């Protein structure tokens, strides 16, 4: 009986773990606006040619 109860809780535990980790992964790599190195002109935001 104990094994069946734990097996039924496994999907719930995985869902809770995924919901807790999702915000951490969503923010991965976001550090702000792109900034050029010193001495290089700022070209952001760039405009694309209409062709």
Short mmCIF file of C-alpha atoms in Angstrom, two decimals:
data_model
loop_
_atom_site.label_atom_id
_atom_site.label_comp_id
_atom_site.label_asym_id
_atom_site.label_seq_id
_atom_site.Cartn_x
_atom_site.Cartn_y
_atom_site.Cartn_z
CA UNK A 1 0.00 0.00 0.00
CA UNK A 2 2.80 2.43 0.79
CA UNK A 3 4.41 1.95 -2.62
CA UNK A 4 1.13 2.69 -4.40
CA UNK A 5 0.63 5.87 -2.42
CA UNK A 6 4.14 7.12 -3.25
CA UNK A 7 3.70 6.22 -6.91
CA UNK A 8 0.53 8.30 -7.05
CA UNK A 9 2.33 11.31 -5.55
CA UNK A 10 5.26 11.21 -7.99
CA UNK A 11 3.57 13.21 -10.79
CA UNK A 12 2.46 15.81 -8.27
CA UNK A 13 5.99 16.10 -6.89
CA UNK A 14 7.41 16.51 -10.41
CA UNK A 15 4.85 19.22 -11.22
CA UNK A 16 5.65 21.12 -8.04
CA UNK A 17 9.39 20.87 -8.71
CA UNK A 18 8.92 22.11 -12.28
CA UNK A 19 6.84 25.08 -11.11
CA UNK A 20 9.51 26.01 -8.57
CA UNK A 21 12.35 25.80 -11.10
CA UNK A 22 10.59 27.51 -14.00
CA UNK A 23 11.09 31.12 -12.82
CA UNK A 24 14.79 30.46 -12.27
CA UNK A 25 15.21 29.14 -15.80
CA UNK A 26 13.12 31.91 -17.35
CA UNK A 27 15.49 34.58 -16.03
CA UNK A 28 18.59 32.74 -17.19
CA UNK A 29 20.86 34.96 -19.28
CA UNK A 30 18.89 38.20 -18.91
CA UNK A 31 21.28 40.85 -17.69
CA UNK A 32 19.83 44.04 -19.13
CA UNK A 33 20.13 46.09 -22.28
CA UNK A 34 23.10 45.44 -24.58
CA UNK A 35 25.86 47.98 -24.06
CA UNK A 36 28.79 48.54 -26.44
CA UNK A 37 32.38 48.44 -25.20
CA UNK A 38 34.09 51.72 -24.32
CA UNK A 39 35.11 53.75 -27.35
CA UNK A 40 32.50 52.15 -29.63
CA UNK A 41 29.42 54.16 -30.63
CA UNK A 42 26.02 52.96 -29.42
CA UNK A 43 24.06 51.54 -32.38
CA UNK A 44 21.12 50.07 -30.44
CA UNK A 45 18.27 49.81 -31.28
CA UNK A 46 19.16 49.14 -34.86
CA UNK A 47 16.80 49.89 -37.70
CA UNK A 48 16.50 47.35 -40.47
CA UNK A 49 16.36 48.42 -44.11
CA UNK A 50 13.05 48.08 -45.85
CA UNK A 51 13.65 46.01 -48.90
#
